[in-house]
């Protein structure tokens, strides 16, 4: 990551419990603009809970989340998305009865339908805006290699293609920070390589990415920094080589990494 890059996301002393079970405990870390950071750790380490708090799906018991220097701790998910954070999910949450292009179009922000009074404007202006939205959606599909499938129903895509469609929606949002939850989960080796290449490609364009991923091969190849969580606390952070070369951390994760 660039040495002078600014802190985009700051998590400060974050805590969250569920029925007496401490999922996250006084967790603090930062993500710098233009970097790729992975959250790893055994099941139950609190990784997805952190994503849910940052994206607004959960509210912390204590602590703060700052994005671009401003607090987003108590904002609703749609407000956080508008600020520039895109969140993907393991179950993808696609609209299977809609086409590939339509799935991406719903992610393009600032559309006429979001501004009720705009529908009373000049029809030619509305049509021009709609063309821009479609162009933006097609640009996103081009990046992930799905432009030739734009008229296909999402339900008719392969699993690997559906994973790429999720990334296309994140691209179309033009978010400044991506929270990718298990982007390689369920993919075969060939599609895992495609996903790694895609993440590296968008990171090379200056995109900031924070991912939760159990495939340590993916983590090694795409991450600049790795945060190792266990029982909701940050045990260590460093380069992939530093984290995965640590015998104690390997023992905590799987016993063998």
PDB file of C-alpha atoms in Angstrom, residues 91-201:
ATOM      1  CA  UNK A  91     -25.289 -16.176   0.213  1.00  0.00           C
ATOM      2  CA  UNK A  92     -24.872 -13.536  -2.560  1.00  0.00           C
ATOM      3  CA  UNK A  93     -28.506 -12.234  -2.326  1.00  0.00           C
ATOM      4  CA  UNK A  94     -29.030 -11.937  -6.074  1.00  0.00           C
ATOM      5  CA  UNK A  95     -32.398 -11.302  -7.684  1.00  0.00           C
ATOM      6  CA  UNK A  96     -32.581 -14.648  -9.455  1.00  0.00           C
ATOM      7  CA  UNK A  97     -35.695 -13.761 -11.459  1.00  0.00           C
ATOM      8  CA  UNK A  98     -34.052 -10.666 -12.929  1.00  0.00           C
ATOM      9  CA  UNK A  99     -31.483 -10.468 -15.701  1.00  0.00           C
ATOM     10  CA  UNK A 100     -27.780 -10.000 -15.117  1.00  0.00           C
ATOM     11  CA  UNK A 101     -27.997  -6.371 -16.258  1.00  0.00           C
ATOM     12  CA  UNK A 102     -31.018  -5.669 -14.049  1.00  0.00           C
ATOM     13  CA  UNK A 103     -29.179  -7.084 -11.026  1.00  0.00           C
ATOM     14  CA  UNK A 104     -26.382  -4.597 -11.581  1.00  0.00           C
ATOM     15  CA  UNK A 105     -28.703  -1.688 -12.354  1.00  0.00           C
ATOM     16  CA  UNK A 106     -30.285  -1.880  -8.899  1.00  0.00           C
ATOM     17  CA  UNK A 107     -26.855  -1.106  -7.436  1.00  0.00           C
ATOM     18  CA  UNK A 108     -26.288   2.088  -9.431  1.00  0.00           C
ATOM     19  CA  UNK A 109     -26.870   4.956  -7.032  1.00  0.00           C
ATOM     20  CA  UNK A 110     -28.508   8.308  -7.723  1.00  0.00           C
ATOM     21  CA  UNK A 111     -31.117   7.029 -10.173  1.00  0.00           C
ATOM     22  CA  UNK A 112     -34.256   8.951 -11.084  1.00  0.00           C
ATOM     23  CA  UNK A 113     -36.425   6.671  -8.972  1.00  0.00           C
ATOM     24  CA  UNK A 114     -34.492   7.764  -5.886  1.00  0.00           C
ATOM     25  CA  UNK A 115     -35.454  11.397  -6.586  1.00  0.00           C
ATOM     26  CA  UNK A 116     -39.268  11.528  -6.834  1.00  0.00           C
ATOM     27  CA  UNK A 117     -39.434  15.090  -8.124  1.00  0.00           C
ATOM     28  CA  UNK A 118     -37.049  14.249 -10.951  1.00  0.00           C
ATOM     29  CA  UNK A 119     -39.755  12.298 -12.795  1.00  0.00           C
ATOM     30  CA  UNK A 120     -41.433  15.617 -13.566  1.00  0.00           C
ATOM     31  CA  UNK A 121     -38.359  16.795 -15.453  1.00  0.00           C
ATOM     32  CA  UNK A 122     -37.838  16.758 -19.185  1.00  0.00           C
ATOM     33  CA  UNK A 123     -38.348  13.262 -20.638  1.00  0.00           C
ATOM     34  CA  UNK A 124     -35.230  13.566 -22.795  1.00  0.00           C
ATOM     35  CA  UNK A 125     -33.151  14.257 -19.686  1.00  0.00           C
ATOM     36  CA  UNK A 126     -34.590  11.208 -17.910  1.00  0.00           C
ATOM     37  CA  UNK A 127     -33.862   9.010 -20.926  1.00  0.00           C
ATOM     38  CA  UNK A 128     -30.289  10.336 -21.055  1.00  0.00           C
ATOM     39  CA  UNK A 129     -29.804   9.519 -17.364  1.00  0.00           C
ATOM     40  CA  UNK A 130     -31.182   6.021 -17.857  1.00  0.00           C
ATOM     41  CA  UNK A 131     -28.688   5.474 -20.675  1.00  0.00           C
ATOM     42  CA  UNK A 132     -25.877   6.553 -18.341  1.00  0.00           C
ATOM     43  CA  UNK A 133     -27.056   4.083 -15.684  1.00  0.00           C
ATOM     44  CA  UNK A 134     -27.084   1.267 -18.224  1.00  0.00           C
ATOM     45  CA  UNK A 135     -23.655   2.272 -19.485  1.00  0.00           C
ATOM     46  CA  UNK A 136     -22.329   2.203 -15.907  1.00  0.00           C
ATOM     47  CA  UNK A 137     -23.874  -1.233 -15.319  1.00  0.00           C
ATOM     48  CA  UNK A 138     -22.409  -2.575 -18.557  1.00  0.00           C
ATOM     49  CA  UNK A 139     -18.987  -1.181 -17.653  1.00  0.00           C
ATOM     50  CA  UNK A 140     -19.158  -3.171 -14.403  1.00  0.00           C
ATOM     51  CA  UNK A 141     -20.175  -6.318 -16.268  1.00  0.00           C
ATOM     52  CA  UNK A 142     -17.295  -5.805 -18.685  1.00  0.00           C
ATOM     53  CA  UNK A 143     -14.809  -5.735 -15.803  1.00  0.00           C
ATOM     54  CA  UNK A 144     -16.009  -9.109 -14.453  1.00  0.00           C
ATOM     55  CA  UNK A 145     -16.397 -10.718 -17.879  1.00  0.00           C
ATOM     56  CA  UNK A 146     -20.192 -10.990 -17.913  1.00  0.00           C
ATOM     57  CA  UNK A 147     -21.132  -8.414 -20.532  1.00  0.00           C
ATOM     58  CA  UNK A 148     -22.136 -11.121 -23.000  1.00  0.00           C
ATOM     59  CA  UNK A 149     -24.567 -12.506 -20.376  1.00  0.00           C
ATOM     60  CA  UNK A 150     -26.419  -9.266 -19.616  1.00  0.00           C
ATOM     61  CA  UNK A 151     -29.812 -10.555 -20.839  1.00  0.00           C
ATOM     62  CA  UNK A 152     -29.538 -13.925 -19.069  1.00  0.00           C
ATOM     63  CA  UNK A 153     -31.500 -14.514 -15.877  1.00  0.00           C
ATOM     64  CA  UNK A 154     -29.246 -14.568 -12.826  1.00  0.00           C
ATOM     65  CA  UNK A 155     -30.695 -17.983 -11.953  1.00  0.00           C
ATOM     66  CA  UNK A 156     -29.216 -19.376 -15.179  1.00  0.00           C
ATOM     67  CA  UNK A 157     -25.653 -18.366 -14.377  1.00  0.00           C
ATOM     68  CA  UNK A 158     -23.159 -20.845 -13.017  1.00  0.00           C
ATOM     69  CA  UNK A 159     -22.186 -20.484  -9.372  1.00  0.00           C
ATOM     70  CA  UNK A 160     -18.864 -18.923 -10.347  1.00  0.00           C
ATOM     71  CA  UNK A 161     -20.601 -16.445 -12.645  1.00  0.00           C
ATOM     72  CA  UNK A 162     -23.034 -15.519  -9.869  1.00  0.00           C
ATOM     73  CA  UNK A 163     -20.050 -14.752  -7.632  1.00  0.00           C
ATOM     74  CA  UNK A 164     -18.687 -12.441 -10.340  1.00  0.00           C
ATOM     75  CA  UNK A 165     -22.097 -10.794 -10.661  1.00  0.00           C
ATOM     76  CA  UNK A 166     -21.901  -9.907  -6.961  1.00  0.00           C
ATOM     77  CA  UNK A 167     -18.587  -8.159  -7.644  1.00  0.00           C
ATOM     78  CA  UNK A 168     -20.120  -6.345 -10.622  1.00  0.00           C
ATOM     79  CA  UNK A 169     -22.808  -4.901  -8.348  1.00  0.00           C
ATOM     80  CA  UNK A 170     -20.122  -3.639  -5.971  1.00  0.00           C
ATOM     81  CA  UNK A 171     -18.323  -2.014  -8.898  1.00  0.00           C
ATOM     82  CA  UNK A 172     -21.516  -0.351 -10.097  1.00  0.00           C
ATOM     83  CA  UNK A 173     -22.049   1.215  -6.667  1.00  0.00           C
ATOM     84  CA  UNK A 174     -18.733   3.061  -7.113  1.00  0.00           C
ATOM     85  CA  UNK A 175     -18.075   2.455  -3.426  1.00  0.00           C
ATOM     86  CA  UNK A 176     -14.782   3.533  -1.922  1.00  0.00           C
ATOM     87  CA  UNK A 177     -14.558   0.515   0.397  1.00  0.00           C
ATOM     88  CA  UNK A 178     -15.589  -3.046  -0.378  1.00  0.00           C
ATOM     89  CA  UNK A 179     -16.391  -5.519   2.389  1.00  0.00           C
ATOM     90  CA  UNK A 180     -16.167  -8.907   0.671  1.00  0.00           C
ATOM     91  CA  UNK A 181     -17.528 -11.801   2.743  1.00  0.00           C
ATOM     92  CA  UNK A 182     -16.084 -15.147   1.575  1.00  0.00           C
ATOM     93  CA  UNK A 183     -15.771 -14.245  -2.136  1.00  0.00           C
ATOM     94  CA  UNK A 184     -14.092 -17.596  -2.937  1.00  0.00           C
ATOM     95  CA  UNK A 185     -16.402 -19.831  -0.881  1.00  0.00           C
ATOM     96  CA  UNK A 186     -17.783 -22.765  -2.867  1.00  0.00           C
ATOM     97  CA  UNK A 187     -15.670 -22.125  -5.951  1.00  0.00           C
ATOM     98  CA  UNK A 188     -13.559 -24.733  -7.691  1.00  0.00           C
ATOM     99  CA  UNK A 189      -9.843 -24.124  -8.246  1.00  0.00           C
ATOM    100  CA  UNK A 190     -10.287 -22.466 -11.646  1.00  0.00           C
ATOM    101  CA  UNK A 191     -12.936 -20.045 -10.388  1.00  0.00           C
ATOM    102  CA  UNK A 192     -10.879 -19.305  -7.273  1.00  0.00           C
ATOM    103  CA  UNK A 193      -8.044 -18.180  -9.539  1.00  0.00           C
ATOM    104  CA  UNK A 194     -10.492 -16.001 -11.491  1.00  0.00           C
ATOM    105  CA  UNK A 195     -11.710 -14.425  -8.255  1.00  0.00           C
ATOM    106  CA  UNK A 196      -8.145 -13.744  -7.082  1.00  0.00           C
ATOM    107  CA  UNK A 197      -7.323 -12.144 -10.415  1.00  0.00           C
ATOM    108  CA  UNK A 198     -10.466 -10.009 -10.226  1.00  0.00           C
ATOM    109  CA  UNK A 199      -9.726  -8.772  -6.697  1.00  0.00           C
ATOM    110  CA  UNK A 200      -6.142  -7.963  -7.658  1.00  0.00           C
ATOM    111  CA  UNK A 201      -7.339  -6.165 -10.793  1.00  0.00           C
TER     112      UNK A 201
END
